[in-house]
Coordinates of C-alpha atoms in Angstrom, one line a residue:
M1 CA 48.7 26.8 -4.6
L2 CA 45.0 25.5 -4.6
N3 CA 46.3 22.0 -3.5
K4 CA 47.9 23.5 -0.5
V5 CA 44.8 25.1 0.6
W6 CA 42.3 22.5 -0.4
D7 CA 43.2 18.8 0.0
P8 CA 41.9 16.8 -3.0
K9 CA 40.2 14.3 -0.8
T10 CA 38.4 17.0 1.1
V11 CA 37.3 18.5 -2.1
R12 CA 35.8 15.2 -3.4
I13 CA 33.9 14.7 0.0
L14 CA 32.4 18.1 -0.1
C15 CA 31.4 17.9 -3.8
T16 CA 29.8 14.4 -3.0
A17 CA 28.0 16.0 0.0
L18 CA 26.9 18.9 -2.1
I19 CA 25.6 16.7 -4.8
F20 CA 23.7 14.4 -2.3
A21 CA 22.1 17.6 -0.8
L22 CA 20.9 18.8 -4.1
G23 CA 19.5 15.4 -4.8
L24 CA 17.6 15.5 -1.6
A25 CA 16.3 18.9 -2.2
F26 CA 15.1 17.8 -5.7
L27 CA 13.4 14.8 -4.3
Y28 CA 11.7 17.1 -1.6
G29 CA 10.7 19.8 -4.1
A30 CA 9.3 17.3 -6.6
S31 CA 8.0 14.7 -4.2
E32 CA 4.4 14.9 -5.6
T33 CA 5.5 14.4 -9.1
L34 CA 7.7 11.6 -8.4
T35 CA 5.0 9.9 -6.4
L36 CA 2.7 10.2 -9.3
F37 CA 5.2 8.6 -11.7
L38 CA 5.9 5.9 -9.0
F39 CA 2.3 5.0 -8.8
A40 CA 2.1 4.9 -12.7
I41 CA 5.1 2.5 -12.6
L42 CA 3.3 0.3 -10.0
F43 CA 0.1 0.3 -12.1
A44 CA 2.1 -0.7 -15.1
Y45 CA 3.4 -3.8 -13.2
F46 CA -0.2 -4.7 -12.3
V47 CA -1.5 -4.8 -15.8
D48 CA 1.6 -6.0 -17.6
P49 CA 1.1 -9.7 -17.3
L50 CA -2.3 -9.4 -19.2
V51 CA -0.7 -7.1 -21.9
A52 CA 2.1 -9.8 -22.3
L53 CA -0.5 -12.4 -22.6
L54 CA -2.5 -10.5 -25.3
E55 CA 0.5 -9.1 -27.2
K56 CA 1.1 -12.1 -29.6
P57 CA -2.7 -12.9 -30.4
L58 CA -3.3 -9.2 -31.1
R59 CA 0.0 -8.8 -33.0
G60 CA 1.3 -5.7 -31.2
R61 CA 2.0 -4.3 -27.7
M62 CA -0.1 -1.1 -28.3
Q63 CA -3.0 -3.2 -29.4
A64 CA -2.7 -5.4 -26.2
I65 CA -2.5 -2.4 -24.0
G66 CA -5.7 -0.8 -25.6
A67 CA -7.5 -4.1 -25.2
V68 CA -6.4 -4.3 -21.5
Y69 CA -7.6 -1.0 -20.7
L70 CA -11.0 -1.6 -22.4
I71 CA -11.3 -4.7 -20.3
L72 CA -10.5 -2.9 -17.0
I73 CA -13.0 0.0 -18.1
G74 CA -15.7 -2.6 -18.7
L75 CA -15.1 -4.3 -15.3
L76 CA -15.2 -1.1 -13.5
V77 CA -18.4 0.0 -15.2
G78 CA -20.1 -3.4 -14.5
L79 CA -19.1 -3.3 -10.9
G80 CA -20.3 0.3 -10.6
F81 CA -23.7 -0.8 -11.9
L82 CA -24.1 -3.9 -9.8
V83 CA -22.8 -2.7 -6.4
G84 CA -22.1 0.9 -6.7
P85 CA -25.5 2.2 -5.6
K86 CA -25.5 -0.1 -2.5
V87 CA -21.9 0.9 -1.5
A88 CA -22.7 4.5 -2.0
S89 CA -25.9 4.2 0.1
E90 CA -24.1 2.6 3.0
G91 CA -21.1 5.0 2.7
N92 CA -23.5 7.9 2.9
A93 CA -25.3 6.4 6.0
L94 CA -22.0 5.8 7.8
A95 CA -20.9 9.3 7.1
T96 CA -24.1 10.8 8.3
S97 CA -24.4 8.6 11.5
L98 CA -20.8 8.5 12.5
P99 CA -20.6 11.9 14.2
S100 CA -23.6 11.0 16.4
L101 CA -22.1 7.7 17.2
L102 CA -18.8 9.2 18.2
G103 CA -20.7 11.8 20.5
Q104 CA -22.4 8.8 22.2
A105 CA -19.1 7.1 22.7
G106 CA -17.6 10.3 24.2
S107 CA -20.5 10.9 26.5
G108 CA -20.4 7.3 27.7
E109 CA -23.9 6.6 26.7
L110 CA -22.7 3.9 24.3
V111 CA -21.0 2.2 27.1
T112 CA -24.2 1.8 28.9
Q113 CA -26.0 0.3 25.9
V114 CA -23.3 -2.2 25.3
G115 CA -22.9 -3.0 29.0
Q116 CA -26.6 -3.7 29.4
K117 CA -26.6 -6.1 26.3
H118 CA -23.6 -8.1 27.4
G119 CA -24.6 -8.1 31.2
W120 CA -21.7 -6.0 32.5
S121 CA -21.8 -5.1 36.2
A122 CA -22.7 -1.4 37.1
A123 CA -19.2 -1.0 38.5
R124 CA -17.5 -2.0 35.4
Q125 CA -19.9 0.2 33.3
A126 CA -19.1 3.1 35.6
Q127 CA -15.3 2.6 35.2
I128 CA -15.5 2.3 31.4
Q129 CA -17.9 5.3 31.2
N130 CA -15.6 7.5 33.4
F131 CA -12.6 6.6 31.2
F132 CA -14.5 7.9 28.0
V133 CA -15.8 11.0 29.7
Q134 CA -12.3 11.9 30.8
H135 CA -10.7 11.3 27.3
K136 CA -13.4 12.6 25.3
D137 CA -11.4 15.3 23.8
D138 CA -8.6 13.0 23.2
I139 CA -10.7 10.5 21.5
L140 CA -12.4 12.9 19.2
G141 CA -9.1 14.5 18.5
Y142 CA -7.4 11.2 17.4
G143 CA -10.5 10.5 15.3
R144 CA -10.2 13.9 13.4
A145 CA -6.5 13.3 13.0
I146 CA -6.9 9.9 11.4
G147 CA -9.9 11.2 9.2
Q148 CA -7.6 14.0 8.0
K149 CA -4.7 11.6 7.1
V150 CA -7.0 9.1 5.4
A151 CA -8.9 12.0 3.5
A152 CA -5.5 13.5 2.4
P153 CA -5.2 11.4 -0.8
A154 CA -8.7 12.7 -2.0
Q155 CA -6.9 16.0 -2.9
H156 CA -5.2 14.1 -5.7
I157 CA -8.2 12.3 -7.1
W158 CA -7.4 13.5 -10.4
W159 CA -4.4 11.1 -10.3
V160 CA -7.0 8.3 -10.9
I161 CA -7.0 9.5 -14.5
L162 CA -3.5 10.5 -14.9
I163 CA -1.9 7.4 -13.4
P164 CA -3.2 4.9 -16.1
I165 CA -2.3 7.5 -18.9
L166 CA 1.4 7.6 -17.7
A167 CA 1.5 3.9 -17.2
I168 CA 0.9 3.5 -21.0
F169 CA 4.3 5.0 -21.6
F170 CA 6.0 2.6 -19.1
L171 CA 4.2 -0.4 -20.8
K172 CA 5.2 0.6 -24.2
D173 CA 8.7 1.6 -23.5
G174 CA 9.7 -0.4 -20.4
Q175 CA 12.1 -2.7 -22.2
S176 CA 14.1 0.2 -23.8
I177 CA 14.2 2.1 -20.4
G178 CA 15.7 -1.1 -18.8
E179 CA 18.3 -1.3 -21.5
N180 CA 19.1 2.4 -21.3
L181 CA 19.7 2.0 -17.6
V182 CA 22.1 -0.8 -18.1
A183 CA 24.0 1.1 -20.9
M184 CA 24.8 3.9 -18.5
G185 CA 27.6 1.7 -17.0
R186 CA 31.1 2.8 -18.2
S187 CA 32.6 -0.6 -17.9
P188 CA 31.5 -4.3 -18.4
E189 CA 31.6 -4.7 -14.5
D190 CA 29.4 -1.7 -14.2
R191 CA 26.9 -2.8 -16.7
K192 CA 26.8 -6.2 -15.1
T193 CA 26.0 -4.7 -11.7
L194 CA 23.3 -2.5 -13.4
R195 CA 21.9 -5.5 -15.2
G196 CA 21.6 -7.4 -12.0
I197 CA 20.0 -4.3 -10.2
V198 CA 17.5 -3.8 -12.9
G199 CA 16.7 -7.6 -13.0
D200 CA 16.3 -8.0 -9.3
V201 CA 14.0 -4.8 -9.0
N202 CA 11.9 -5.9 -11.8
V203 CA 11.2 -9.3 -10.4
M204 CA 10.7 -8.0 -6.9
L205 CA 8.2 -5.2 -7.9
G206 CA 6.2 -7.5 -10.2
S207 CA 5.9 -10.2 -7.7
Y208 CA 5.2 -7.8 -4.9
I209 CA 2.4 -5.8 -6.7
R210 CA 0.7 -9.0 -8.0
A211 CA 0.8 -10.5 -4.6
Q212 CA -0.5 -7.5 -2.8
L213 CA -3.4 -7.2 -5.3
I214 CA -4.4 -11.0 -4.8
L215 CA -4.1 -10.6 -1.0
A216 CA -6.1 -7.4 -1.1
S217 CA -8.8 -9.0 -3.2
L218 CA -9.2 -11.9 -0.9
T219 CA -9.6 -9.7 2.1
L220 CA -12.2 -7.5 0.2
V221 CA -14.3 -10.5 -0.7
V222 CA -13.8 -12.4 2.7
Y223 CA -14.7 -9.3 4.8
T224 CA -17.6 -8.3 2.6
V225 CA -19.2 -11.7 2.7
V226 CA -18.4 -12.7 6.3
L227 CA -19.5 -9.3 7.9
S228 CA -22.7 -9.4 5.6
V229 CA -23.5 -13.0 6.8
L230 CA -23.0 -11.8 10.4
H231 CA -25.3 -8.9 9.7
L232 CA -22.9 -6.1 10.7
R233 CA -24.0 -2.7 9.5
Y234 CA -21.9 -1.1 6.8
A235 CA -20.4 -4.4 5.7
L236 CA -20.4 -3.2 2.1
V237 CA -18.2 -0.2 3.1
L238 CA -16.1 -2.1 5.6
G239 CA -15.1 -4.8 3.1
P240 CA -13.6 -2.6 0.4
L241 CA -11.9 -0.5 3.0
A242 CA -10.2 -3.5 4.6
G243 CA -9.1 -4.6 1.0
I244 CA -7.5 -1.1 0.5
F245 CA -5.7 -1.3 3.9
E246 CA -4.3 -4.7 2.9
F247 CA -1.9 -2.8 0.5
V248 CA -0.2 -1.3 3.6
P249 CA 1.8 -4.3 4.9
V250 CA 1.5 -5.3 8.6
V251 CA 0.0 -2.0 9.8
G252 CA -2.8 -1.7 7.4
P253 CA -4.6 -5.0 8.1
A254 CA -4.3 -4.1 11.9
I255 CA -5.9 -0.8 11.2
A256 CA -8.7 -2.3 9.3
A257 CA -9.4 -4.9 12.0
I258 CA -9.6 -2.0 14.6
I259 CA -12.0 0.0 12.4
V260 CA -14.3 -3.0 11.9
F261 CA -14.3 -3.6 15.7
V262 CA -14.9 0.0 16.5
I263 CA -17.8 0.3 14.2
A264 CA -19.3 -3.0 15.6
V265 CA -19.1 -1.4 19.1
L266 CA -20.4 2.0 18.0
T267 CA -23.5 0.3 16.2
S268 CA -24.0 -1.8 19.4
Y269 CA -23.6 -5.0 17.6
P270 CA -24.9 -7.8 19.7
H271 CA -22.3 -10.6 18.9
L272 CA -18.8 -8.9 19.2
I273 CA -17.2 -12.2 20.0
W274 CA -18.0 -13.3 16.5
I275 CA -16.4 -10.3 15.1
V276 CA -13.2 -10.9 17.1
L277 CA -13.0 -14.5 16.3
F278 CA -13.5 -13.8 12.5
L279 CA -10.8 -10.9 12.6
G280 CA -8.3 -13.2 14.5
I281 CA -8.9 -16.3 12.3
W282 CA -8.5 -14.4 9.1
R283 CA -5.4 -12.6 10.1
V284 CA -3.8 -15.9 11.0
L285 CA -4.9 -17.5 7.6
Q286 CA -3.7 -14.5 5.7
D287 CA -0.4 -14.0 7.3
Y288 CA 0.7 -17.8 7.7
V289 CA -1.1 -19.5 4.9
N290 CA -2.2 -17.1 2.1
A291 CA 0.8 -14.6 2.2
P292 CA 3.6 -17.1 2.2
R293 CA 2.2 -19.1 -0.7
I294 CA 1.3 -16.1 -2.8
M295 CA 4.2 -13.6 -2.1
G296 CA 6.9 -16.3 -1.6
K297 CA 10.3 -14.7 -1.1
S298 CA 9.8 -11.5 -3.3
L299 CA 10.9 -9.3 -0.5
E300 CA 13.1 -11.0 1.9
I301 CA 12.4 -8.4 4.6
S302 CA 11.6 -9.2 8.2
P303 CA 8.1 -8.2 9.5
L304 CA 9.9 -5.8 12.0
V305 CA 11.6 -3.9 9.3
Q306 CA 8.4 -3.7 7.3
I307 CA 6.6 -2.2 10.3
L308 CA 9.5 0.3 10.9
A309 CA 9.2 1.1 7.1
V310 CA 5.6 1.6 7.1
L311 CA 5.6 3.9 10.2
A312 CA 8.6 5.8 9.0
G313 CA 6.9 6.2 5.4
G314 CA 3.7 7.4 7.0
E315 CA 5.4 10.0 9.2
I316 CA 7.3 11.4 6.1
A317 CA 4.7 11.2 3.4
G318 CA 1.4 10.2 5.0
V319 CA -0.8 7.6 3.4
V320 CA 1.2 7.6 0.2
G321 CA 4.5 7.1 2.1
A322 CA 3.0 4.2 4.0
L323 CA 2.0 2.4 0.6
I324 CA 5.3 2.6 -1.0
S325 CA 7.6 2.2 2.0
V326 CA 8.0 -1.6 1.8
P327 CA 9.0 -1.8 -1.9
T328 CA 11.2 1.3 -1.5
V329 CA 13.2 -0.6 1.4
A330 CA 13.2 -3.7 -0.7
T331 CA 14.8 -1.7 -3.7
L332 CA 17.3 -0.2 -1.2
R333 CA 18.3 -3.7 0.1
I334 CA 18.8 -4.9 -3.6
L335 CA 21.1 -1.9 -4.3
W336 CA 23.0 -2.5 -1.2
R337 CA 23.4 -6.3 -2.0
R338 CA 24.4 -5.6 -5.7
L339 CA 26.8 -2.8 -4.9
T340 CA 28.6 -4.7 -2.1
N341 CA 28.7 -7.8 -4.3
E342 CA 26.9 -9.8 -1.8
K343 CA 25.1 -11.5 -4.6
G344 CA 27.3 -12.1 -7.7
A345 CA 24.9 -14.0 -9.8
D346 CA 24.0 -12.0 -13.0
A347 CA 20.5 -11.3 -13.6
P348 CA 18.8 -10.8 -16.9
V349 CA 18.1 -7.3 -18.3
A350 CA 14.4 -6.7 -17.4
P351 CA 12.2 -3.9 -18.4
I352 CA 10.8 -1.5 -16.0
S353 CA 7.5 -3.3 -16.5
G354 CA 7.9 -6.5 -18.2
D355 CA 6.8 -10.1 -18.0
T356 CA 8.4 -11.9 -15.1
S357 CA 6.6 -15.1 -15.4
S358 CA 9.3 -16.7 -17.4
R359 CA 11.9 -16.1 -14.8

């Protein structure tokens, strides 16, 4: 009687849709917790090569993990003593002067100062000044909105302590987690597919995280040194800020360049052309020389898809969504490729965070 009322195929479709909806509801409800665990996994990938390097000399993985954490703590404390006071001083100065600088930009007073230094005609100064005066509320509104989005992660500052603690478990049990995922397959074919997915994701995430770290470090050092040589105010703040934005593919570096240029304009920097030349040259070197050599083909995603992923991730989950958007899309691509048998080559079982240098 039930079969006459409900078609078996219809029942399976409805059950699948219900399970999918429940899964989405769970992801939405536990999004913060899942994001915390995701950052812990990414941090584990970051420190894993050093852990693997020290594991044999120290005769144990836990001993290697402890040694790596002590090294990181020592580096952070050393950097804090060396440059911490200077960075804090410039940060406080920027935070104090920024409201007045924005007020000058909104009133048009800053345009007059910049125009006089660069020999702009009175007509051009008047046009630009009228534009800023007419759009003062919009400019200040966009500035407040951007500031709120950037400051949102500060509400989870306690994650800085919790993420390394959770990463210890992924570093310690990563191999067994990978093996358990593979063992979930019911048939040899299913286990082969899962083995390939785990291996591909492991290689992709390991390469991506380490490449992003190297690129961000290069940007931090180059921005700080060059902006300091050019005597741009707040260089010790803008350099680390540009390094952080480098973690957001494509969109992040553009935002960092805009911030540097805006700060240069707001502080009436007299050599804007040098700032523009530096930003352009560094972007070309980073995108067409450094990134291809360092990152290689770890993502295999076009720049357009990366831009769309970053924008969508930022819209859905703010700064955190923008940071994890590209590796998420890369993981989905791996799932699609493996499940549709686009790539039949079998990949080795890889831990959630394991050494990928031998692959």
